[in-house]
Amino acid sequence: MDDPYLLATRAADALRTRFGVDGIDLALVLGSGWAQASEGVGDVLDECPLDELPGFSAPVVAGHGGALRLVRTASGSLAAIFTGRTHYYEGRGVAPVVHGVRTAAAAGASTLVLTNGCGGISHAPGAPVLIADHINLTGATPLVGPRFVDLTEVYAGRLRALARDVDPSLEEGIYCQFHGPAYETPAEVRMARAIGGTLVGMSTALEAVAAREAGLEVLGISLVTNAAAGIAAQPLSHAEVVEAGRAAQPRLRGLLTGLLERL
Ligand code: 8IG
């Protein structure tokens, strides 16, 4: 089994069988700081460990989820919520990183909401930020061969407008994806700023590219959990990340709830 598209088709079939549905309408990937906020955003119909489906493996990071949850939204849509993701820094390659995205598309989703926790260059910790565009600094791509995918509008303006309907004070930013797992050096953060980045993270861009290839409409939302290295006086700490996530919960919950009422 080395065709990632075929593997996603099989995972989508397993999803349909496991949940007893014909398909899904949208998918939501939960990043650091988003798990709690997603609770209660719809009626939970069912849930299973992600590694029950072909091609998925158990999470490697403590605090990163590994479940697939089926939710009926207030608008009546069926949403698949991935409570965690595979990161490129895990070293398994790019295909496992985008397997959830391809599975969601194969299961019929037309909309993908990607969330993450990240560092802020020009956004304060605690702020949710709409991703307006990205810069992929991983040197990797999920696309193999002559797949000339148009990336003019990776993050749909229509969905960003919808998010701003819910929360008009949302900022927009440019997400720079680094390989990780080390956080950036201050010089790397200055480089990211110089080339137009306002957020630094370790996910999302690769997933968004695979999503555009699959024809999904993408919304990306970052929770800034820490100032990027060298932006604040102190070094980065995991405790800071956890605390910023905790403090932002009510706002994130309101945002997700409002979004899922509209999707
Ligand atoms: I949470 O400062 C989180 N994830 N690259 N840099 C990068 N990823 C992150 C950061 C950060 N904080």
XYZ file of C-alpha atoms and ligand atoms in Angstrom:
275
model
C 0.000 0.000 0.000
C 2.077 2.932 -1.144
C -0.469 5.015 -3.059
C -1.506 7.673 -0.513
C -4.702 8.511 -2.445
C -5.823 4.879 -2.457
C -4.999 4.620 1.247
C -7.166 7.698 1.899
C -10.022 6.113 -0.060
C -9.763 3.031 2.143
C -9.679 5.143 5.297
C -12.755 7.032 4.079
C -14.570 3.736 3.454
C -13.622 2.605 6.972
C -14.886 5.930 8.378
C -18.255 5.489 6.633
C -18.548 1.915 7.863
C -17.418 2.682 11.420
C -19.837 5.601 11.800
C -22.624 4.223 9.596
C -22.819 7.340 7.409
C -22.819 7.926 3.656
C -20.227 10.663 3.982
C -19.257 13.858 5.757
C -19.693 17.524 4.881
C -16.707 19.057 6.595
C -13.657 18.269 8.653
C -11.978 20.105 11.510
C -8.428 19.469 12.669
C -7.684 20.493 16.243
C -4.240 21.895 17.031
C -2.594 22.736 20.352
C -4.986 24.638 22.567
C -8.126 23.841 20.554
C -9.325 20.531 22.021
C -11.297 21.923 24.933
C -12.757 24.766 22.900
C -14.259 22.252 20.484
C -16.268 20.490 23.155
C -19.952 21.246 22.915
C -19.770 22.835 19.456
C -22.247 20.283 18.107
C -23.928 16.994 18.971
C -21.307 14.280 19.315
C -22.696 11.250 17.476
C -19.714 8.927 17.815
C -15.972 8.757 18.342
C -13.192 6.269 17.682
C -9.414 6.115 18.041
C -7.897 7.457 14.840
C -5.580 4.469 14.510
C -8.614 2.226 13.958
C -8.711 3.622 10.424
C -6.197 2.565 7.733
C -3.080 4.726 7.525
C -3.362 6.532 10.860
C -1.091 6.011 13.842
C -1.365 6.867 17.525
C -0.251 10.369 18.632
C 3.362 10.794 19.736
C 3.110 14.021 21.730
C 1.577 14.044 25.220
C -1.491 16.277 25.108
C -1.995 15.838 21.348
C -5.235 13.973 20.685
C -5.694 10.933 18.509
C -9.420 10.511 18.046
C -11.894 10.946 15.242
C -15.200 12.421 16.417
C -18.368 12.607 14.362
C -20.454 15.694 15.142
C -23.787 17.024 13.862
C -23.474 20.816 13.688
C -26.230 23.296 14.486
C -26.676 23.853 10.745
C -27.243 20.107 10.234
C -23.876 19.349 8.641
C -21.888 16.242 9.484
C -18.429 17.160 10.698
C -15.459 14.878 11.302
C -13.241 16.285 14.026
C -9.629 15.102 14.135
C -8.552 15.749 17.728
C -4.892 15.553 16.729
C -2.598 15.429 13.722
C 0.627 13.874 12.511
C 3.454 16.400 12.278
C 6.195 16.471 9.683
C 8.817 16.573 12.461
C 7.796 13.049 13.485
C 9.932 11.917 10.590
C 7.438 9.626 8.885
C 7.401 11.752 5.744
C 4.732 14.041 4.304
C 2.120 11.473 3.263
C 1.074 10.599 6.860
C 0.904 14.348 7.640
C -1.806 14.917 5.021
C -3.566 11.558 5.296
C -6.375 13.012 7.416
C -6.982 15.775 4.888
C -7.106 13.307 2.005
C -9.349 10.977 4.006
C -11.766 13.828 4.750
C -11.893 14.728 1.054
C -12.387 11.073 0.059
C -15.230 10.852 2.602
C -17.019 13.694 0.828
C -16.003 16.776 2.805
C -15.990 20.035 0.865
C -14.751 22.278 3.678
C -11.711 21.920 5.920
C -11.021 23.930 9.058
C -7.378 23.693 10.150
C -6.485 24.989 13.605
C -3.112 25.163 15.298
C -1.153 26.607 18.160
C 1.794 28.698 17.023
C 4.265 31.445 17.792
C 3.413 35.081 17.169
C 5.749 37.526 15.442
C 3.280 40.393 15.207
C 0.287 39.003 17.107
C 0.016 38.801 20.887
C -0.183 35.489 22.765
C -3.790 34.488 23.366
C -5.052 35.846 20.052
C -6.771 33.657 17.480
C -5.555 34.732 14.024
C -7.085 33.921 10.642
C -4.457 32.591 8.269
C -4.601 34.736 5.141
C -1.721 32.965 3.395
C 1.316 30.866 4.198
C 4.997 30.451 3.486
C 6.108 26.827 3.435
C 9.671 26.715 4.787
C 9.782 22.959 5.309
C 11.351 22.227 1.939
C 8.709 19.534 1.604
C 5.456 19.163 -0.294
C 2.706 16.553 -0.166
C 2.525 16.643 -3.964
C 4.561 14.199 -6.023
C 4.962 14.486 -9.773
C 3.482 17.054 -12.142
C 0.648 18.266 -9.920
C 0.697 22.017 -10.564
C -1.836 23.010 -7.932
C -2.896 26.672 -7.926
C -2.203 28.262 -4.533
C -3.465 31.762 -5.299
C -6.126 31.506 -2.613
C -5.228 28.621 -0.305
C -7.302 30.041 2.557
C -10.711 30.914 1.154
C -11.673 34.577 1.423
C -15.298 33.450 1.682
C -14.589 31.397 4.826
C -12.449 34.131 6.385
C -15.313 36.593 5.896
C -17.613 34.091 7.556
C -15.236 33.815 10.526
C -15.146 37.606 10.816
C -18.958 37.605 10.897
C -18.641 35.504 14.041
C -15.780 37.527 15.549
C -15.193 40.899 13.825
C -12.062 41.558 15.883
C -10.156 38.607 14.367
C -6.719 39.533 13.048
C -5.278 38.026 9.870
C -1.747 36.738 9.504
C 0.799 34.985 7.319
C 1.751 31.569 8.634
C 5.352 30.397 8.183
C 5.693 26.668 8.551
C 9.091 25.496 9.800
C 10.155 21.858 10.004
C 10.476 21.800 13.816
C 10.484 20.214 16.318
C 12.887 22.787 17.751
C 11.365 26.239 17.986
C 13.042 28.876 15.824
C 16.142 30.825 16.660
C 15.660 34.597 16.968
C 17.509 34.989 13.644
C 15.069 32.594 11.974
C 12.167 34.579 13.397
C 13.714 37.805 12.019
C 14.001 36.066 8.647
C 10.369 34.965 8.807
C 9.346 38.538 9.587
C 11.515 39.933 6.777
C 9.861 37.681 4.204
C 6.357 38.612 5.324
C 5.539 36.092 8.043
C 3.557 37.052 11.130
C 3.103 33.569 12.642
C 5.499 30.628 13.012
C 4.367 27.031 13.339
C 5.001 23.395 12.527
C 1.806 22.265 10.786
C -1.029 23.510 8.586
C 0.775 24.674 5.411
C 1.487 21.144 4.160
C -2.073 20.107 5.048
C -3.536 23.147 3.305
C -1.625 22.356 0.106
C -2.953 18.780 0.094
C -6.428 20.141 0.778
C -6.278 22.482 -2.208
C -5.105 19.626 -4.396
C -8.168 17.677 -3.211
C -10.440 20.647 -3.993
C -11.363 21.445 -0.398
C -12.203 24.975 0.662
C -9.833 25.766 3.532
C -10.091 27.923 6.625
C -6.989 28.201 8.815
C -7.031 29.609 12.321
C -3.979 29.930 14.546
C -4.006 30.373 18.268
C -0.913 32.357 19.210
C 0.262 30.553 22.321
C 3.651 32.238 22.667
C 5.687 35.111 21.317
C 8.088 33.736 18.691
C 11.688 33.362 19.873
C 13.457 36.679 20.361
C 10.204 38.669 20.211
C 9.688 38.567 23.977
C 12.431 38.882 26.589
C 12.051 35.352 28.027
C 12.818 31.998 26.377
C 9.894 29.847 25.238
C 8.370 27.513 27.773
C 5.832 24.756 27.356
C 4.033 26.045 30.485
C 3.473 29.391 28.745
C 1.988 27.595 25.747
C -0.425 25.663 27.951
C -1.490 28.753 29.922
C -2.137 30.930 26.840
C -4.252 28.107 25.463
C -6.247 27.889 28.654
C -6.926 31.627 28.830
C -8.129 31.759 25.222
C -10.702 28.961 25.592
C -13.905 31.024 25.870
C -13.050 33.055 22.772
C -12.065 29.982 20.757
C -15.207 28.154 21.788
C -17.369 31.078 20.692
C -15.522 31.223 17.392
C -15.861 27.492 16.652
C -19.498 27.429 17.735
C -20.373 30.387 15.518
C -18.429 28.920 12.610
C -20.081 25.521 12.812
C -23.488 27.209 12.889
C -22.601 28.729 9.521
C -20.840 25.831 7.796
I 2.467 26.055 20.334
O 6.985 29.472 18.496
C 3.914 26.621 19.089
N 4.186 25.959 17.972
N 7.508 26.841 14.807
N 7.241 28.177 16.678
C 6.854 27.105 15.932
N 5.858 26.303 16.279
C 5.205 26.592 17.415
C 5.552 27.661 18.223
C 6.620 28.506 17.829
N 4.728 27.667 19.286
